[in-house]
Structure formats: C-alpha cells, structure tokens
Coordinates of C-alpha atoms in Angstrom, one line a residue:
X1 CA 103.2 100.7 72.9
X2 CA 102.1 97.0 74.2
X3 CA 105.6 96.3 74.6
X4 CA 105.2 99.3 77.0
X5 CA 101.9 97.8 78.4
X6 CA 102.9 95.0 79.0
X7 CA 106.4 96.2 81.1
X8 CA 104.2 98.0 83.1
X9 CA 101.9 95.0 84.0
X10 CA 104.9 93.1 84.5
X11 CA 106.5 95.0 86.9
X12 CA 103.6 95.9 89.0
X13 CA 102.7 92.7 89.4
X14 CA 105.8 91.9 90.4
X15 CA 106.0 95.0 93.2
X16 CA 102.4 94.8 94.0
X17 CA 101.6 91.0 94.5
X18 CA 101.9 91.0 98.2
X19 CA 100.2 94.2 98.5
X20 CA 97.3 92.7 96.8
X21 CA 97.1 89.1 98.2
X22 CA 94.4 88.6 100.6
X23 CA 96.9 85.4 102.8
X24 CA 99.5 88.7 103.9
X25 CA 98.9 89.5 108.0
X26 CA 97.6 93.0 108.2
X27 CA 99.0 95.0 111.0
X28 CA 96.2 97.3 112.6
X29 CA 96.5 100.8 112.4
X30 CA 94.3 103.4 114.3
X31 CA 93.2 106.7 113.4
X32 CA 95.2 107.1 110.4
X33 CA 94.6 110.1 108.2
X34 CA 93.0 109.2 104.4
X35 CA 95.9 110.7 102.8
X36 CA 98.5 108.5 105.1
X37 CA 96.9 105.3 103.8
X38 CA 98.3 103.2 100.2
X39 CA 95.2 102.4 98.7
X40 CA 93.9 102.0 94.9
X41 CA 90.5 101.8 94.0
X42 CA 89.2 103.1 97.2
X43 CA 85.2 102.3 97.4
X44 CA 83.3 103.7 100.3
X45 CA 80.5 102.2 101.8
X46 CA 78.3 104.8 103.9
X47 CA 76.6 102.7 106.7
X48 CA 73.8 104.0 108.4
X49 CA 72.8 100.8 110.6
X50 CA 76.4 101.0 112.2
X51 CA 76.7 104.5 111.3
X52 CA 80.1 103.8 110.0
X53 CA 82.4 104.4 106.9
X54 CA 83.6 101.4 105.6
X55 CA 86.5 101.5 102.7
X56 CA 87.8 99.0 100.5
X57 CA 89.4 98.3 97.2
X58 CA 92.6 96.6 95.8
X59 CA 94.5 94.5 98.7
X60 CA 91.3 92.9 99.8
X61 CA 91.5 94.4 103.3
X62 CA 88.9 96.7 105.3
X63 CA 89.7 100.3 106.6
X64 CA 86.6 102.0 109.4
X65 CA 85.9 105.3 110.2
X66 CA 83.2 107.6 112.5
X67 CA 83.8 110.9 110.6
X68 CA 85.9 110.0 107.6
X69 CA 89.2 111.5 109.2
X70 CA 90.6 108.8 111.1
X71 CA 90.8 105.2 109.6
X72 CA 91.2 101.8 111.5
X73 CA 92.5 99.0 109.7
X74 CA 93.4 97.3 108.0
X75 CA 91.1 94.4 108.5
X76 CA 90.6 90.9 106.6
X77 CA 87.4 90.3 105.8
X78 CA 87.2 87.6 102.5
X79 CA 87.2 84.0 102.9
X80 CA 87.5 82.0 99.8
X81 CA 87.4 78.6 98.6
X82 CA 91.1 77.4 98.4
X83 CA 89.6 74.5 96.0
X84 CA 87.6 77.2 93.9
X85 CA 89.2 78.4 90.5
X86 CA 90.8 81.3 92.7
X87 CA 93.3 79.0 94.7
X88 CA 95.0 79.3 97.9
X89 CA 95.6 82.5 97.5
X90 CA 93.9 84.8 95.3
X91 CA 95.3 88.1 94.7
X92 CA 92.4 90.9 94.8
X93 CA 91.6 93.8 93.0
X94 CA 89.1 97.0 93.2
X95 CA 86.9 95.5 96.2
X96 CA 83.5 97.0 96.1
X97 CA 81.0 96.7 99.0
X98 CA 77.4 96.6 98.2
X99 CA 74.1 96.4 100.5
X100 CA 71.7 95.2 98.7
X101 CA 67.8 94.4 100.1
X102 CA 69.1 92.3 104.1
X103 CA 72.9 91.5 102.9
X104 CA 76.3 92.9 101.8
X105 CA 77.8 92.1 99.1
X106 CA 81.8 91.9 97.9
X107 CA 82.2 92.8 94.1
X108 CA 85.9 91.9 93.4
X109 CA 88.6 91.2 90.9
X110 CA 90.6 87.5 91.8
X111 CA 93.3 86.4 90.0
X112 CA 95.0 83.2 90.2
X113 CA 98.4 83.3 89.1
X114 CA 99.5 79.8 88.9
X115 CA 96.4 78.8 85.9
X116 CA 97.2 80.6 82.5
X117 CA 94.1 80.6 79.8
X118 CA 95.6 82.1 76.8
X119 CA 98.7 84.2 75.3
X120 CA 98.2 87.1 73.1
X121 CA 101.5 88.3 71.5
X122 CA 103.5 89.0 74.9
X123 CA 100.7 89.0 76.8
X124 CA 100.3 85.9 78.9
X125 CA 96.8 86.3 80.6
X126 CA 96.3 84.7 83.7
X127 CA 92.9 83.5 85.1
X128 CA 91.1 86.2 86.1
X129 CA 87.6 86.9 86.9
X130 CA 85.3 89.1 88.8
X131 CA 83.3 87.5 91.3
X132 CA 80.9 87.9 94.7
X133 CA 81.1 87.7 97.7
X134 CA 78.4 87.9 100.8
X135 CA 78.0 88.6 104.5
X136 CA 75.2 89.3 106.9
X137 CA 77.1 92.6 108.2
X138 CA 79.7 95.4 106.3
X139 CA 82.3 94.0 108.2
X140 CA 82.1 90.4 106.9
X141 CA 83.4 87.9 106.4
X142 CA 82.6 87.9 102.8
X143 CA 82.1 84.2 101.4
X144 CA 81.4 82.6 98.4
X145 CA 77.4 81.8 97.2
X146 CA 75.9 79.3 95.4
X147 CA 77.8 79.9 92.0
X148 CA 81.7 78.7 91.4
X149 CA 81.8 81.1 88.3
X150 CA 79.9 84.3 87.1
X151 CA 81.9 85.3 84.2
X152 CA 83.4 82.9 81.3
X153 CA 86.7 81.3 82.6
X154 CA 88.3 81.6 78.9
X155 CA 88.1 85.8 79.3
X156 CA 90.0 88.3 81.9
X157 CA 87.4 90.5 83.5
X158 CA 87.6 93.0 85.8
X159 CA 86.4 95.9 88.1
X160 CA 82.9 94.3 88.5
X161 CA 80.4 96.4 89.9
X162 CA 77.0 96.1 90.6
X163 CA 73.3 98.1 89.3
X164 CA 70.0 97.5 89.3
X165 CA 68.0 98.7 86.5
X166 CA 64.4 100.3 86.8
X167 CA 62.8 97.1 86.3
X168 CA 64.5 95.7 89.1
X169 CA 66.9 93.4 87.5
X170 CA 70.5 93.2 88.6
X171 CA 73.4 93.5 86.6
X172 CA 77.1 93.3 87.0
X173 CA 79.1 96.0 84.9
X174 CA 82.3 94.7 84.2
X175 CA 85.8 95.0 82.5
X176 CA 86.8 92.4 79.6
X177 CA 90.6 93.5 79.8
X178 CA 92.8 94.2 77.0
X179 CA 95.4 92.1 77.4
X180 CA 93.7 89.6 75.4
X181 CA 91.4 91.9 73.3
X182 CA 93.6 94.5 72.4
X183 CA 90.6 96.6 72.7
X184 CA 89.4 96.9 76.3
X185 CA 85.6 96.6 76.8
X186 CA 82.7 97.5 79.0
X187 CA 80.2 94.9 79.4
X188 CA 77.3 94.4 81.7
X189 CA 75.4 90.3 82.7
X190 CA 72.2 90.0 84.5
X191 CA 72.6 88.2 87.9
X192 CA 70.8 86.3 89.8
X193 CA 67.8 88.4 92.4
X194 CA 69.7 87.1 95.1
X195 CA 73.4 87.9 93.2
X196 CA 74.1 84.4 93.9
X197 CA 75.4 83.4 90.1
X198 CA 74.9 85.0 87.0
X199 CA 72.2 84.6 84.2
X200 CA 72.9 84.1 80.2
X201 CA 75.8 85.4 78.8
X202 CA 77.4 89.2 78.9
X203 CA 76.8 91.8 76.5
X204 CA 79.2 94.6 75.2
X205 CA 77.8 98.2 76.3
X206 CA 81.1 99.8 74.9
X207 CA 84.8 99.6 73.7
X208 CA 88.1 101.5 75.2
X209 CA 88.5 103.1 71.3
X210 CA 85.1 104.7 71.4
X211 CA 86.1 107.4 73.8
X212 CA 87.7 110.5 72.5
X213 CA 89.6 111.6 75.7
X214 CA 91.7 108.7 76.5
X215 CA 94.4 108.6 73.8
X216 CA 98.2 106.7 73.9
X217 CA 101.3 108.3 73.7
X218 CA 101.9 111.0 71.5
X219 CA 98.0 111.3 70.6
X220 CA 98.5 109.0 67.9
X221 CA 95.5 106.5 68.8
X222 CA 92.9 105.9 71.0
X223 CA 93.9 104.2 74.3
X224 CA 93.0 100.3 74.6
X225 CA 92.8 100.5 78.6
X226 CA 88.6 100.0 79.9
X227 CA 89.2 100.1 84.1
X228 CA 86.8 101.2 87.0
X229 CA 83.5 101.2 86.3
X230 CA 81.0 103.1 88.2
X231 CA 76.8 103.5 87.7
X232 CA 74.5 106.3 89.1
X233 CA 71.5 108.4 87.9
X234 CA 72.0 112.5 87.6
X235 CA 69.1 114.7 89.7
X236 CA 67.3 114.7 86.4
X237 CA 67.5 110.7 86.0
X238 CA 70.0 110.4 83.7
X239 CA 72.1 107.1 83.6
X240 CA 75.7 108.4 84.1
X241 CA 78.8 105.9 84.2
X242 CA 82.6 106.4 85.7
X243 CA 85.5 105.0 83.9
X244 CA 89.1 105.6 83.8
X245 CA 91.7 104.9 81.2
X246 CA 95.1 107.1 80.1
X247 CA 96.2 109.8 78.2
X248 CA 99.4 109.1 77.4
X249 CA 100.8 107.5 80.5
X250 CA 98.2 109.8 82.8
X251 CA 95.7 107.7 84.7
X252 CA 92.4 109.8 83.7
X253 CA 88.9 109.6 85.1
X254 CA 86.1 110.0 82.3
X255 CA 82.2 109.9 82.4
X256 CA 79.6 108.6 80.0
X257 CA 76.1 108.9 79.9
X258 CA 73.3 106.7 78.7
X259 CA 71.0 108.0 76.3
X260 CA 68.1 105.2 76.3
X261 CA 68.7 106.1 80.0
X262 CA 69.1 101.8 80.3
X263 CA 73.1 100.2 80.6
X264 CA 72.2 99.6 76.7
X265 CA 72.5 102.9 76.1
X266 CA 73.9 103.9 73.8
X267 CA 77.3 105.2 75.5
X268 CA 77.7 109.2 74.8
X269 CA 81.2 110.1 76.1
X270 CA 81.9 113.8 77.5
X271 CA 84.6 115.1 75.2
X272 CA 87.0 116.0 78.5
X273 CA 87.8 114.1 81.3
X274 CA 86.2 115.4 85.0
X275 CA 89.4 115.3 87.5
X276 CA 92.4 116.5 87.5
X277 CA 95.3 114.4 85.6
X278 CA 96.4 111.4 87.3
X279 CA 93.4 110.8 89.1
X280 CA 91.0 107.6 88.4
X281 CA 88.5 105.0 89.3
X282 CA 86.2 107.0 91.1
X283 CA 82.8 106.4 92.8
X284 CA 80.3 108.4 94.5
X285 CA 78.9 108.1 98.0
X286 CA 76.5 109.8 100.1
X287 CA 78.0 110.9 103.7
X288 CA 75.9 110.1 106.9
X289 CA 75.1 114.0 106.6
X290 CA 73.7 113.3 103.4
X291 CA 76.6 115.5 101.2
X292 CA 77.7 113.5 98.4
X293 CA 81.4 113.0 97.3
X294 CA 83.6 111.3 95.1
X295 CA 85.7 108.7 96.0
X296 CA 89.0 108.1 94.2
X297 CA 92.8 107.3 94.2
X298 CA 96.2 109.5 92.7
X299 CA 98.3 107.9 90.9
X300 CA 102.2 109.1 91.4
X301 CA 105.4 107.5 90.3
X302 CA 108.3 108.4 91.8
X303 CA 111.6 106.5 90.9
X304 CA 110.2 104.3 89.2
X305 CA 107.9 103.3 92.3
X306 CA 104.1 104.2 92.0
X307 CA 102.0 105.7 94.7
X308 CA 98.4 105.5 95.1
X309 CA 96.6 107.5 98.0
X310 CA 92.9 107.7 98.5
X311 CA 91.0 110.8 97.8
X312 CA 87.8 112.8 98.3
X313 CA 85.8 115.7 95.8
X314 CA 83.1 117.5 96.4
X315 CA 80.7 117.0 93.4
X316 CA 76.9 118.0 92.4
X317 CA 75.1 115.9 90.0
X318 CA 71.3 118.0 91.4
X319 CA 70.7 118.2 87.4
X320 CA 71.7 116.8 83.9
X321 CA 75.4 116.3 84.5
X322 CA 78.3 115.4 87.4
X323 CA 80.2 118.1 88.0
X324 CA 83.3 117.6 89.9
X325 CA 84.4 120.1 92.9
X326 CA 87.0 120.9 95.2
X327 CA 88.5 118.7 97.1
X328 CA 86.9 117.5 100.2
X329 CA 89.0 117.5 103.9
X330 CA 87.4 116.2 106.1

C-alpha cells in the first residue's frame, strides 16, 4: 500500500505542478459556471464589505462572484519572498482566506521542491510547510508578516487553517503528513494575536488511525492519510471538525466533534462519513443571504487523469450535529 501511496504522489505531482505553482500566467475567465471550473480544496470567503464571493484553494489563484453562479478569474493574488524557505516559486496548496478583526488573512500549504529534509522508505519528503499570508482587502495581495517560519522546518505540514478559541486565543489546525510519519496527524499551535508568527511548539489533537471510517484497501487497516481540516461550533456550541481521508482509494469527507468542547478535545469520530463517496475537504460558509453551505471538491479519475470540480451542499448544523443536504445550484 505505500508503494501505492507513494505512485500516486508521484504522479500527481508530476501532472499537477503547474497547476499548483503560483509563477504560471492565469488567463481570465468571466462568468464561468462553478462546475466548469478545475479546482481542489475550494474555500469560500463570504464578503459583506464588497458584498462579494471570493474562492480559493489549491493553485494559489483567486476566482469572484456576485451570486455564486458566475465566477471571474482566475486572479494572482500571493506575493512571496523568493529568498524565504519557499523559493522562487512555491507550489501552493488548499488556500484559505480568513478576515480576522481589520485584515485578511492567506492560510496556505507551500512547498519547495528543490530543498529535501528527510527520506522515509520511498518517501522522499520535500520542504513543506503551512504558512500566512496578509492583505488589507480579500483581493490581496497576500504578503508575508513578521515571521520566516510558523511550523518546524524538519516536518511536512499541511492544510493549515485557522480558529479562535473562547478565550480568544488563535490557533492554527494543521496537517503533519504521512509521508514521513506513516501515521498522519492533526495538530493545532497557538499564533501570534496578530497571526504574525506562531507561539511554542504544536500539539497532537489526533491521528489518521483513530478514525473508524477511513480504512485502506480491502478494509484491512485503518487509512494513514489526515488532509483538510475544518473548525466550527454546532447551534448548540458544540466544537465540530471536517476532515477527509480514504476508503480504499475513495476520497471521503468525515466529521469529529470535541467533547471538552476546546481543540483538546478529546476527538469523538462519527462512525460514517457525511457526503457522498469521492467527495472531500469541505468547509462551511454563510451566504450574503445568511443560508449556510458546504463548500467542497469531487474527486474523479478518468484514464488515469483525475478531476476535481468545486461543489456546493445544503447543510443544517441549528442543533447538536452537521447534517449534510442536497446539493445546492445556485
């Protein structure tokens, strides 16, 4: 099986690199339909001072929107340090944007390809980190603050995403990816009030192998794949969290819920996973109606070629638990 893994790592990589480099011209595009755009980890930002959609994710580019129908885009909006550990040309994964008190804020996965820290087995693990980014406005540009590192440069992390707990600390929740654990992890590190840098060192809130829904091939073990994560409280005030691993070689969206209510939880995992199969990291968004809905991408492959398309569900989450709906069409 991480033979398997790894293929697959290999060879998107190897497709995907120019899709997910931030230095690739965009062409702009106007009013393109949700489902026409190639997107992963789509994360919508509802803006009600520009009363605007904004939409990120892997790529590092920017798509708009009035109504959520039509899309403009897409549009660069990062500018990193080409002497920072990224390099010239970082490639970037699951964008997030955040607003956060008078600024906006770019959660992000960079990866620079030509610095290798470690090999595990077949796994050679390239220098990847989640970082942040800030801007004055939801369009950027997004540019680096204060700190050149928030996450240990020794350890792959990922899928960074930020919450604030009720005593009004920040916190990133991040990925420590299995390609050099063997058993991917979810881990959360206080930041900075301003998110400028982080503070102390990151703590494990859970493992891949805890969760009894994502399995490998054949059912024969729990899955080693952490990716997505996403925070939110239930209409009740309970601390609920996205993530998506596999079944098998199905992308699958799960959910967990805290029951300190605090990111220490502990992590109680729903026994089934909420979407349909071959569906994954999801997060939630409330509409400039005030309707909430999930945001997510499919996961295809077809001849050997893999297709990811943003989507939208209806959910409720008015009481103890998220429950997933129909799909939304705008």
């Amino acid at each position: 099986m991480i033979k398997k893994a790894v293929l697959i790592v290999v060879l998107l990589t190897v497709h995907l690199t120019p899709v997910f480099s931030q230095n690739r011209e965009p062409v702009l595009r106007q009013d393109v339909p949700l489902d026409s755009i190639r997107l992963s980890d789509p994360f919508i930002l509802a803006d009600k001072n520009t009363s605007t959609y904004y939409m990120t994710g892997t790529g590092g580019m920017l798509w708009k929107s009035k109504d959520l129908k039509k899309w403009t885009g897409p549009f660069k909006v990062t500018r990193t340090d080409p002497g920072s550990w990224m390099g010239p040309n970082p490639m970037i994964w699951a964008a997030e944007l955040h607003q956060y008190k008078d600024k906006y804020y770019y959660f992000a996965t960079f990866t620079n390809r030509a610095v290798k820290i470690d090999t595990v087995g077949e796994n050679i693990i390239e220098r990847r980190a989640s970082h942040v980014l800030v801007s004055d406005q939801p369009e950027g540009p997004y540019v680096p603050m204060k700190d050149p590192t928030y996450l240990p440069a020794d350890k792959p992390t990922l899928d960074g995403t930020l919450w604030v707990e009720k005593d009004g600390k920040p916190y990133m929740v991040y990925c420590y990816e299995w390609l050099q654990n063997l058993n991917g992890t979810i881990e959360k590190i206080e930041l900075k009030p301003d998110l400028s840098g982080s503070v102390g060192e990151g703590k494990l809130l859970f493992r891949a192998s805890e969760s009894p829904w994502s399995r490998e091939n054949g059912g024969t073990g729990p899955n080693k794949v952490t990716d997505g994560p996403y925070l939110f409280r239930t209409g009740t005030g309970r601390l609920a969290m996205l993530w998506t691993s596999w079944i098998g070689d199905v992308y699958t969206q799960g959910i967990a819920y805290s029951k300190s209510g605090t990111l220490d939880g502990p992590w109680l995992h729903e026994k089934e996973p909420i979407t349909p199969p071959n569906f994954g990291h999801g997060m939630l968004f409330r509409t400039l109606n005030g309707n909430w809905l999930m945001s997510l991408h499919s996961h295809k492959s077809t001849n050997g070629r893999t297709h990811r398309v943003p989507h939208l569900f209806e959910v409720d989450f008015s009481g103890d638990k998220l429950v997933v709906g129909k799909p939304y069409l705008p």
